Amino acid sequence: MRIKEEELRTQLGHKKARVIKLLSENLRLRTRINKTDDEIADLRIRGMYIRDRIRAEKGNINIINENRMIVNYQASLDDLIEFVEGQYLYLRKARGSRKHAGVFNKLPRV
C-alpha cells in the first residue's frame, strides 16, 4: 500500500513525511540494526498500517534482543521517528526495571 508523500507532508511536515515514507516503502515496516560483528537485532514495527499509526499516533515497537527475547514498548510517532533516525532512545524494560538500551544505540541513519 503506497502512501503519497504530499499527503504526509501536509499532515506531518517534510521531515516526518520522509521518515514515514522510508518506513512504509523502502524498509517494508522492518529495519535492521547492525551491532558488532555477528550480533544483529531486528526492529519490527507491528500492529497497524503506517497510515493508521499516523492517525492514532501510537505504535508498538517490538524489539528482539540478542537473547531472542521479545520486548514490547509503546511509543508515540515522534519516538518512532527519533528511533529510526538514529538518535539515542532510552527504553524501559517491560517489567518495571529501568535499563539503558546500550546494545540498541547504534541505529541506522535514514
PDB file of C-alpha atoms in Angstrom:
ATOM      1  CA  MET A   1       0.000   0.000   0.000  1.00  0.00           C
ATOM      2  CA  ARG A   2       1.619   3.167  -1.243  1.00  0.00           C
ATOM      3  CA  ILE A   3       1.331   6.402   0.696  1.00  0.00           C
ATOM      4  CA  LYS A   4       1.529   9.677  -1.181  1.00  0.00           C
ATOM      5  CA  GLU A   5       4.369  11.819   0.089  1.00  0.00           C
ATOM      6  CA  GLU A   6       2.400  15.030  -0.488  1.00  0.00           C
ATOM      7  CA  GLU A   7      -0.355  13.880   1.857  1.00  0.00           C
ATOM      8  CA  LEU A   8       2.207  13.100   4.516  1.00  0.00           C
ATOM      9  CA  ARG A   9       3.870  16.491   4.124  1.00  0.00           C
ATOM     10  CA  THR A  10       0.604  18.287   4.760  1.00  0.00           C
ATOM     11  CA  GLN A  11      -0.128  16.172   7.828  1.00  0.00           C
ATOM     12  CA  LEU A  12       3.293  15.872   9.378  1.00  0.00           C
ATOM     13  CA  GLY A  13       5.792  18.211   7.780  1.00  0.00           C
ATOM     14  CA  HIS A  14       8.667  17.303   5.487  1.00  0.00           C
ATOM     15  CA  LYS A  15      10.999  15.555   7.926  1.00  0.00           C
ATOM     16  CA  LYS A  16       8.405  13.216   9.376  1.00  0.00           C
ATOM     17  CA  ALA A  17       6.947  12.521   5.945  1.00  0.00           C
ATOM     18  CA  ARG A  18      10.340  11.449   4.632  1.00  0.00           C
ATOM     19  CA  VAL A  19      10.902   9.023   7.502  1.00  0.00           C
ATOM     20  CA  ILE A  20       7.432   7.528   7.324  1.00  0.00           C
ATOM     21  CA  LYS A  21       7.760   7.123   3.560  1.00  0.00           C
ATOM     22  CA  LEU A  22      11.054   5.299   4.035  1.00  0.00           C
ATOM     23  CA  LEU A  23       9.499   3.105   6.687  1.00  0.00           C
ATOM     24  CA  SER A  24       6.438   2.215   4.654  1.00  0.00           C
ATOM     25  CA  GLU A  25       8.001   1.674   1.234  1.00  0.00           C
ATOM     26  CA  ASN A  26      11.734   1.046   1.358  1.00  0.00           C
ATOM     27  CA  LEU A  27      12.007  -0.756   4.669  1.00  0.00           C
ATOM     28  CA  ARG A  28       8.647  -2.505   4.339  1.00  0.00           C
ATOM     29  CA  LEU A  29       7.859  -1.974   8.009  1.00  0.00           C
ATOM     30  CA  ARG A  30      11.117  -3.640   9.027  1.00  0.00           C
ATOM     31  CA  THR A  31      14.544  -2.223   9.576  1.00  0.00           C
ATOM     32  CA  ARG A  32      17.721  -3.869  10.744  1.00  0.00           C
ATOM     33  CA  ILE A  33      20.013  -2.608  13.462  1.00  0.00           C
ATOM     34  CA  ASN A  34      23.629  -3.566  12.866  1.00  0.00           C
ATOM     35  CA  LYS A  35      25.606  -4.231  16.022  1.00  0.00           C
ATOM     36  CA  THR A  36      29.130  -5.531  16.484  1.00  0.00           C
ATOM     37  CA  ASP A  37      30.225  -8.330  14.152  1.00  0.00           C
ATOM     38  CA  ASP A  38      27.624 -11.082  14.082  1.00  0.00           C
ATOM     39  CA  GLU A  39      25.173  -9.509  16.518  1.00  0.00           C
ATOM     40  CA  ILE A  40      22.073  -8.376  14.689  1.00  0.00           C
ATOM     41  CA  ALA A  41      18.874  -7.071  16.192  1.00  0.00           C
ATOM     42  CA  ASP A  42      15.640  -6.538  14.354  1.00  0.00           C
ATOM     43  CA  LEU A  43      13.326  -3.625  14.886  1.00  0.00           C
ATOM     44  CA  ARG A  44       9.904  -4.808  13.900  1.00  0.00           C
ATOM     45  CA  ILE A  45       7.077  -2.378  13.694  1.00  0.00           C
ATOM     46  CA  ARG A  46       3.842  -4.231  14.168  1.00  0.00           C
ATOM     47  CA  GLY A  47       0.182  -3.680  14.732  1.00  0.00           C
ATOM     48  CA  MET A  48      -1.230  -1.064  12.437  1.00  0.00           C
ATOM     49  CA  TYR A  49      -0.507   0.153   8.960  1.00  0.00           C
ATOM     50  CA  ILE A  50       1.580   3.311   8.866  1.00  0.00           C
ATOM     51  CA  ARG A  51      -1.456   5.326   7.805  1.00  0.00           C
ATOM     52  CA  ASP A  52      -3.410   4.154  10.839  1.00  0.00           C
ATOM     53  CA  ARG A  53      -0.373   4.838  13.015  1.00  0.00           C
ATOM     54  CA  ILE A  54      -0.269   8.437  11.844  1.00  0.00           C
ATOM     55  CA  ARG A  55      -3.917   8.822  12.728  1.00  0.00           C
ATOM     56  CA  ALA A  56      -3.584   7.216  16.149  1.00  0.00           C
ATOM     57  CA  GLU A  57      -0.046   8.448  16.914  1.00  0.00           C
ATOM     58  CA  LYS A  58       0.567   5.313  18.925  1.00  0.00           C
ATOM     59  CA  GLY A  59       2.738   2.415  17.899  1.00  0.00           C
ATOM     60  CA  ASN A  60       4.098  -0.798  19.267  1.00  0.00           C
ATOM     61  CA  ILE A  61       7.835  -1.326  18.899  1.00  0.00           C
ATOM     62  CA  ASN A  62       8.786  -4.990  19.066  1.00  0.00           C
ATOM     63  CA  ILE A  63      12.456  -5.448  19.866  1.00  0.00           C
ATOM     64  CA  ILE A  64      14.075  -8.856  19.637  1.00  0.00           C
ATOM     65  CA  ASN A  65      17.349  -8.624  21.524  1.00  0.00           C
ATOM     66  CA  GLU A  66      20.417 -10.836  21.335  1.00  0.00           C
ATOM     67  CA  ASN A  67      18.801 -13.401  23.632  1.00  0.00           C
ATOM     68  CA  ARG A  68      15.881 -13.693  21.218  1.00  0.00           C
ATOM     69  CA  MET A  69      13.506 -12.366  23.856  1.00  0.00           C
ATOM     70  CA  ILE A  70      10.702 -10.208  22.555  1.00  0.00           C
ATOM     71  CA  VAL A  71      10.080  -6.999  24.470  1.00  0.00           C
ATOM     72  CA  ASN A  72       7.229  -4.653  23.635  1.00  0.00           C
ATOM     73  CA  TYR A  73       7.360  -0.892  24.019  1.00  0.00           C
ATOM     74  CA  GLN A  74       4.634   1.651  23.495  1.00  0.00           C
ATOM     75  CA  ALA A  75       5.893   4.622  21.526  1.00  0.00           C
ATOM     76  CA  SER A  76       4.453   7.745  20.007  1.00  0.00           C
ATOM     77  CA  LEU A  77       5.048   8.615  16.369  1.00  0.00           C
ATOM     78  CA  ASP A  78       7.735  11.128  17.332  1.00  0.00           C
ATOM     79  CA  ASP A  79       9.568   8.485  19.375  1.00  0.00           C
ATOM     80  CA  LEU A  80       9.365   6.097  16.452  1.00  0.00           C
ATOM     81  CA  ILE A  81      10.843   8.667  14.080  1.00  0.00           C
ATOM     82  CA  GLU A  82      13.561   9.533  16.585  1.00  0.00           C
ATOM     83  CA  PHE A  83      14.379   5.832  16.872  1.00  0.00           C
ATOM     84  CA  VAL A  84      14.628   5.350  13.113  1.00  0.00           C
ATOM     85  CA  GLU A  85      16.711   8.472  12.583  1.00  0.00           C
ATOM     86  CA  GLY A  86      19.494   7.112  14.755  1.00  0.00           C
ATOM     87  CA  GLN A  87      19.034   9.165  17.897  1.00  0.00           C
ATOM     88  CA  TYR A  88      19.536   7.680  21.330  1.00  0.00           C
ATOM     89  CA  LEU A  89      16.401   6.190  22.783  1.00  0.00           C
ATOM     90  CA  TYR A  90      16.179   5.145  26.390  1.00  0.00           C
ATOM     91  CA  LEU A  91      13.859   2.222  26.771  1.00  0.00           C
ATOM     92  CA  ARG A  92      12.107   0.997  29.859  1.00  0.00           C
ATOM     93  CA  LYS A  93      12.093  -2.725  30.454  1.00  0.00           C
ATOM     94  CA  ALA A  94       8.669  -4.305  30.334  1.00  0.00           C
ATOM     95  CA  ARG A  95       8.678  -5.497  33.947  1.00  0.00           C
ATOM     96  CA  GLY A  96       9.266  -2.120  35.516  1.00  0.00           C
ATOM     97  CA  SER A  97      13.010  -2.007  35.997  1.00  0.00           C
ATOM     98  CA  ARG A  98      14.789   0.707  34.052  1.00  0.00           C
ATOM     99  CA  LYS A  99      17.758  -0.128  31.920  1.00  0.00           C
ATOM    100  CA  HIS A 100      19.753   1.791  29.359  1.00  0.00           C
ATOM    101  CA  ALA A 101      19.290   0.146  25.984  1.00  0.00           C
ATOM    102  CA  GLY A 102      23.018   0.062  25.314  1.00  0.00           C
ATOM    103  CA  VAL A 103      23.016  -2.508  22.541  1.00  0.00           C
ATOM    104  CA  PHE A 104      20.460  -0.523  20.571  1.00  0.00           C
ATOM    105  CA  ASN A 105      22.384   2.752  20.466  1.00  0.00           C
ATOM    106  CA  LYS A 106      23.924   2.222  17.035  1.00  0.00           C
ATOM    107  CA  LEU A 107      20.868   2.712  14.891  1.00  0.00           C
ATOM    108  CA  PRO A 108      20.623   3.156  11.128  1.00  0.00           C
ATOM    109  CA  ARG A 109      20.799   6.653   9.707  1.00  0.00           C
ATOM    110  CA  VAL A 110      17.901   7.459   7.422  1.00  0.00           C
TER     111      VAL A 110
END
